[in-house]
XYZ file of N, CA and C in Angstrom:
411
model
N 0.769 -1.161 0.008
C 0.066 -0.052 -0.057
C 0.751 1.059 -0.008
N 0.301 2.176 -0.851
C 0.977 3.499 -0.632
C 0.892 4.579 0.638
N 1.821 5.608 0.772
C 1.664 6.210 1.697
C 0.405 7.118 1.847
N -0.217 7.555 0.641
C -1.431 8.663 0.578
C -2.561 7.918 1.486
N -2.958 8.432 2.153
C -3.887 7.523 2.914
C -5.623 8.376 2.691
N -6.568 7.680 3.061
C -7.837 8.357 2.630
C -8.623 7.993 3.799
N -9.758 9.032 4.485
C -10.698 8.481 5.450
C -11.556 7.654 4.645
N -12.113 6.854 5.267
C -13.349 6.142 4.898
C -14.470 6.616 4.376
N -14.525 7.867 5.164
C -15.559 9.052 4.597
C -15.550 9.479 3.080
N -14.244 9.988 3.420
C -13.904 10.305 1.478
C -14.159 9.486 0.929
N -13.765 8.301 1.105
C -14.226 7.065 0.177
C -15.621 6.563 -0.022
N -16.224 7.285 0.634
C -17.763 7.064 0.507
C -18.334 6.090 1.352
N -17.699 5.932 2.583
C -17.885 4.728 3.627
C -19.429 5.210 4.202
N -20.421 3.927 4.440
C -21.761 4.769 4.905
C -21.804 3.528 6.320
N -22.534 4.062 7.303
C -22.382 3.691 8.550
C -23.142 2.402 8.387
N -24.220 1.962 7.575
C -24.888 0.781 7.474
C -23.905 -0.231 7.108
N -22.755 0.293 6.458
C -21.882 -0.972 6.213
C -21.444 -2.062 7.219
N -21.015 -1.090 8.108
C -20.224 -1.839 9.434
C -21.592 -2.389 9.905
N -22.777 -2.200 9.998
C -23.702 -2.939 10.813
C -24.008 -4.412 10.263
N -23.340 -4.480 8.869
C -23.580 -5.808 8.307
C -22.063 -6.522 8.545
N -21.252 -5.945 9.485
C -19.979 -6.803 9.739
C -19.865 -7.111 11.136
N -19.194 -8.040 11.400
C -18.876 -8.630 12.870
C -17.571 -7.965 13.417
N -17.367 -8.023 14.569
C -15.845 -7.874 15.127
C -15.062 -8.746 14.750
N -15.028 -9.971 14.622
C -14.305 -11.021 14.005
C -14.094 -10.380 12.460
N -14.815 -9.922 11.734
C -14.636 -9.348 10.602
C -13.721 -8.214 10.448
N -13.670 -7.399 11.521
C -13.044 -6.153 11.673
C -11.351 -6.495 12.403
N -11.530 -7.630 13.009
C -10.094 -8.249 13.503
C -9.372 -8.806 12.435
N -10.199 -9.492 11.670
C -9.507 -10.161 10.309
C -8.861 -9.257 9.260
N -9.508 -8.448 9.112
C -9.228 -7.711 7.944
C -9.792 -5.797 8.072
N -9.586 -5.137 7.020
C -9.928 -3.550 6.903
C -10.710 -3.520 5.888
N -11.542 -2.439 5.840
C -12.629 -2.019 4.646
C -11.646 -1.369 3.621
N -12.011 -1.641 2.345
C -11.314 -0.948 1.226
C -12.205 -1.010 0.278
N -12.008 0.060 -0.576
C -13.031 0.088 -1.868
C -12.276 0.136 -3.280
N -13.160 -0.744 -3.965
C -12.571 -1.408 -5.257
C -12.461 -0.196 -6.092
N -11.310 0.142 -6.870
C -11.288 1.225 -7.756
C -10.871 0.481 -9.317
N -10.295 -0.654 -9.250
C -10.310 -1.185 -10.695
C -10.223 -2.715 -10.621
N -11.024 -3.428 -11.563
C -11.162 -4.947 -11.371
C -10.158 -5.458 -12.449
N -9.094 -6.241 -12.268
C -8.075 -6.824 -13.130
C -8.202 -8.307 -12.899
N -7.590 -9.009 -14.008
C -7.614 -10.668 -14.275
C -6.829 -10.846 -13.095
N -5.657 -10.512 -12.870
C -4.932 -11.217 -11.491
C -5.186 -10.507 -10.045
N -6.121 -9.640 -10.081
C -6.553 -8.921 -8.738
C -7.648 -7.668 -8.833
N -7.309 -6.795 -7.672
C -8.122 -5.738 -7.554
C -7.054 -4.796 -7.172
N -7.312 -3.187 -7.750
C -6.690 -2.033 -7.235
C -8.018 -1.751 -6.088
N -7.480 -1.105 -5.007
C -8.367 -0.860 -3.980
C -7.625 0.768 -3.149
N -8.570 1.376 -2.672
C -8.385 2.566 -1.607
C -8.734 2.086 -0.430
N -8.015 2.886 0.844
C -8.098 2.358 2.019
C -7.829 3.725 2.753
N -8.056 3.227 3.959
C -7.268 3.812 5.036
C -5.879 3.754 5.090
N -5.488 2.844 4.450
C -3.944 2.576 4.401
C -3.143 2.961 3.310
N -4.098 3.516 2.334
C -3.502 4.190 0.925
C -4.069 3.040 -0.320
N -3.470 3.319 -1.404
C -3.842 2.294 -2.393
C -3.017 1.420 -2.321
N -3.454 0.413 -3.273
C -2.741 -0.808 -3.426
C -3.697 -1.873 -4.318
N -3.098 -3.004 -4.498
C -3.354 -4.070 -5.129
C -3.598 -5.516 -4.551
N -4.639 -5.908 -4.441
C -4.908 -7.014 -3.745
C -5.407 -8.334 -4.397
N -5.089 -9.584 -3.837
C -5.404 -10.698 -4.811
C -7.110 -11.038 -4.306
N -7.656 -11.570 -5.625
C -9.124 -11.853 -5.524
C -9.164 -13.512 -5.533
N -9.382 -14.204 -4.588
C -9.597 -15.558 -4.389
C -10.561 -16.176 -5.591
N -10.515 -17.166 -6.088
C -11.393 -17.739 -7.281
C -12.801 -17.787 -6.892
N -13.364 -18.017 -5.514
C -14.522 -18.114 -5.257
C -15.330 -16.725 -5.725
N -14.788 -15.723 -5.430
C -15.060 -14.303 -5.750
C -15.426 -14.090 -6.965
N -14.876 -14.949 -8.107
C -15.146 -14.717 -9.454
C -16.511 -15.413 -9.859
N -17.067 -15.703 -8.867
C -18.333 -16.649 -9.243
C -19.515 -15.531 -9.635
N -20.217 -15.880 -10.604
C -21.182 -15.007 -11.334
C -22.096 -14.103 -10.417
N -22.774 -14.742 -9.371
C -23.415 -14.053 -8.483
C -22.593 -12.882 -7.414
N -21.233 -13.496 -7.425
C -20.495 -12.689 -6.459
C -19.579 -11.750 -7.056
N -19.221 -11.567 -8.443
C -18.287 -11.049 -9.048
C -18.088 -9.255 -8.605
N -16.967 -9.091 -8.293
C -16.739 -7.818 -7.649
C -16.675 -6.746 -8.880
N -17.116 -5.788 -8.582
C -17.163 -4.520 -9.477
C -16.563 -3.527 -8.714
N -16.378 -2.145 -9.747
C -15.500 -1.195 -9.185
C -16.675 -0.419 -8.561
N -16.091 0.278 -7.294
C -17.228 0.824 -6.337
C -17.692 0.062 -5.241
N -17.245 -1.328 -5.092
C -17.694 -2.386 -3.886
C -16.719 -2.088 -3.034
N -17.115 -2.516 -1.732
C -16.560 -2.275 -0.480
C -15.918 -3.892 -0.252
N -14.882 -3.889 0.065
C -14.557 -5.379 0.556
C -13.759 -5.312 1.718
N -13.510 -6.325 2.280
C -12.634 -6.447 3.654
C -11.230 -7.208 3.247
N -10.312 -6.510 3.556
C -8.747 -7.006 3.225
C -8.014 -7.695 4.182
N -7.716 -8.658 4.097
C -6.717 -9.601 5.212
C -5.646 -8.588 5.568
N -5.575 -8.438 6.960
C -4.290 -7.709 7.617
C -3.216 -8.109 7.360
N -3.159 -9.374 7.317
C -1.672 -10.502 6.992
C -1.478 -10.445 5.361
N -2.320 -10.544 4.815
C -2.120 -10.588 3.389
C -2.895 -9.929 2.516
N -2.403 -9.290 1.385
C -3.281 -8.578 0.524
C -4.255 -9.282 -0.260
N -5.157 -9.915 0.197
C -6.199 -10.387 -0.442
C -7.640 -10.270 0.351
N -8.522 -10.308 -0.476
C -9.776 -10.340 -0.284
C -10.560 -11.558 0.888
N -11.245 -11.061 1.840
C -11.660 -12.011 2.605
C -13.170 -11.929 2.834
N -13.782 -10.912 1.926
C -15.354 -10.693 2.303
C -15.860 -9.387 1.283
N -16.730 -9.666 0.773
C -17.103 -8.573 -0.192
C -18.420 -8.374 0.760
N -18.452 -6.785 1.233
C -19.469 -6.415 2.036
C -20.698 -5.906 0.938
N -21.808 -5.996 1.488
C -23.173 -6.145 0.866
C -23.354 -5.028 0.189
N -23.648 -4.911 -1.015
C -23.853 -3.385 -2.105
C -25.341 -2.810 -1.540
N -25.415 -1.444 -1.883
C -26.663 -1.059 -1.762
C -27.330 -0.728 -3.121
N -26.532 -0.738 -4.141
C -26.824 -0.530 -5.570
C -25.619 -1.346 -6.544
N -26.219 -1.706 -7.777
C -25.338 -2.252 -9.005
C -25.684 -2.141 -10.269
N -24.839 -1.661 -10.941
C -25.202 -1.577 -12.508
C -24.536 -2.650 -13.064
N -25.408 -3.467 -13.652
C -24.950 -4.523 -14.406
C -25.569 -4.945 -15.754
N -24.969 -5.687 -16.808
C -25.513 -5.905 -18.109
C -25.564 -7.299 -18.185
N -25.966 -7.609 -19.305
C -26.094 -8.960 -20.033
C -24.528 -8.941 -20.766
N -23.919 -9.873 -20.404
C -22.600 -10.396 -21.004
C -22.706 -10.657 -22.444
N -21.412 -10.446 -23.249
C -21.600 -11.001 -24.435
C -21.526 -12.359 -24.472
N -22.109 -12.916 -25.686
C -21.859 -14.295 -25.393
C -23.279 -15.330 -25.722
N -23.132 -16.573 -25.580
C -24.300 -17.037 -25.581
C -25.186 -17.492 -24.453
N -24.307 -17.378 -23.166
C -24.882 -17.927 -22.107
C -25.675 -16.840 -21.228
N -25.757 -15.595 -21.763
C -26.409 -14.484 -21.117
C -26.427 -14.427 -19.666
N -25.177 -14.360 -19.136
C -24.926 -14.435 -17.699
C -24.843 -12.810 -17.236
N -25.038 -12.529 -16.409
C -24.955 -11.208 -15.883
C -23.630 -10.862 -15.588
N -23.378 -9.533 -15.798
C -21.838 -8.795 -15.786
C -22.075 -7.680 -14.916
N -21.385 -7.737 -13.855
C -21.203 -6.564 -12.940
C -20.355 -5.361 -13.473
N -20.869 -4.317 -13.193
C -20.061 -3.171 -13.982
C -19.536 -2.233 -12.954
N -20.577 -1.739 -12.139
C -20.263 -0.780 -10.940
C -21.330 -0.938 -9.814
N -20.723 -0.492 -8.430
C -21.514 -0.935 -7.526
C -21.522 0.579 -6.368
N -22.523 0.473 -5.922
C -22.691 1.570 -4.672
C -22.464 3.040 -5.343
N -23.365 2.966 -6.250
C -23.213 4.433 -7.064
C -24.554 5.286 -6.570
N -24.236 6.746 -5.964
C -25.317 7.568 -5.616
C -25.933 8.055 -6.945
N -25.003 8.619 -7.741
C -25.479 9.247 -9.122
C -25.119 8.825 -10.077
N -25.472 8.656 -11.467
C -25.233 8.244 -12.745
C -25.370 8.977 -14.056
N -24.072 9.831 -14.572
C -24.806 10.659 -15.534
C -24.650 9.662 -16.986
N -25.667 9.811 -17.987
C -25.547 9.426 -19.076
C -25.324 10.664 -20.489
N -23.973 10.427 -20.962
C -23.847 11.356 -22.044
C -23.966 10.723 -23.477
N -24.329 11.559 -24.353
C -24.395 11.169 -25.654
C -23.699 12.160 -26.712
N -23.246 12.003 -27.809
C -22.910 13.001 -28.774
C -23.958 13.677 -29.140
N -23.849 14.995 -29.522
C -24.718 15.851 -30.332
C -24.982 15.659 -31.447
N -23.932 15.154 -32.391
C -24.038 15.277 -33.673
C -24.249 13.872 -34.236
N -24.211 12.677 -33.327
C -24.652 11.347 -33.982
C -26.044 11.365 -33.602
N -26.603 10.384 -34.539
C -28.228 10.144 -34.273
C -28.239 9.028 -32.986
N -28.672 9.216 -31.882
C -29.050 8.278 -31.061
C -30.552 8.090 -30.902
N -30.877 6.690 -31.223
C -32.142 6.398 -31.251
C -32.935 6.364 -29.753
N -34.265 6.627 -30.139
C -35.297 6.891 -29.249
C -35.229 5.626 -28.248
N -35.112 4.498 -28.579
C -35.215 3.179 -27.839
C -33.957 3.324 -26.978
N -32.650 3.696 -27.203
C -31.656 3.791 -26.736
C -31.509 4.755 -25.613
N -32.170 6.000 -25.724
C -32.308 6.762 -24.849
C -33.376 6.793 -24.036
N -34.295 5.869 -24.036
C -35.196 5.585 -22.956
C -34.485 4.478 -22.301
N -33.718 3.520 -22.774
C -33.238 2.403 -21.962
C -32.160 2.995 -21.194
N -31.350 4.023 -21.446
C -30.441 4.940 -20.635
C -31.116 5.642 -19.484
N -32.518 6.164 -19.502
C -32.850 6.892 -18.718
C -33.843 5.783 -17.507
N -33.912 4.586 -17.659
C -34.588 3.828 -16.656
C -34.029 3.790 -15.582
N -34.821 3.488 -14.385
C -34.168 3.521 -13.325
C -33.573 2.117 -12.886
N -32.623 2.028 -11.880
C -31.923 0.623 -11.820
C -32.734 -0.494 -11.388
N -33.866 -0.113 -10.786
C -34.965 -1.209 -10.406
C -35.857 -1.812 -11.809
N -35.652 -0.556 -12.798
C -36.434 -1.193 -14.007
C -36.000 -1.840 -15.051
N -34.508 -2.078 -15.182
C -33.832 -2.487 -15.989
C -33.739 -4.011 -15.908
């Protein structure tokens, strides 16, 4: 981890996240926010600074796929994820390919901006899809 540190509040921590964790969770690890998802691991920000952590194979499961914006618990002794903290929002899409599985894009967002070019034609159906609420998609 680097020397530049952040408060959990600066990173978007909400008090209800701690309500879903136990004392044993905090004894085993510390909270961090995911800033990038790579094949080999995750980039995270925490009160310890920024760093890269290992993503154990069971977190790559379709239902538990980690997304940018997720909060995770990182092991104190090793740079690896030990728990995914429950999300309050998720933006997902249907992944490319024939299996039509759900692909997580971003989590725990308060605001989403949709921007389109002014010179290109954007169909009405596409604009309507972009303006739907997360519970309508």
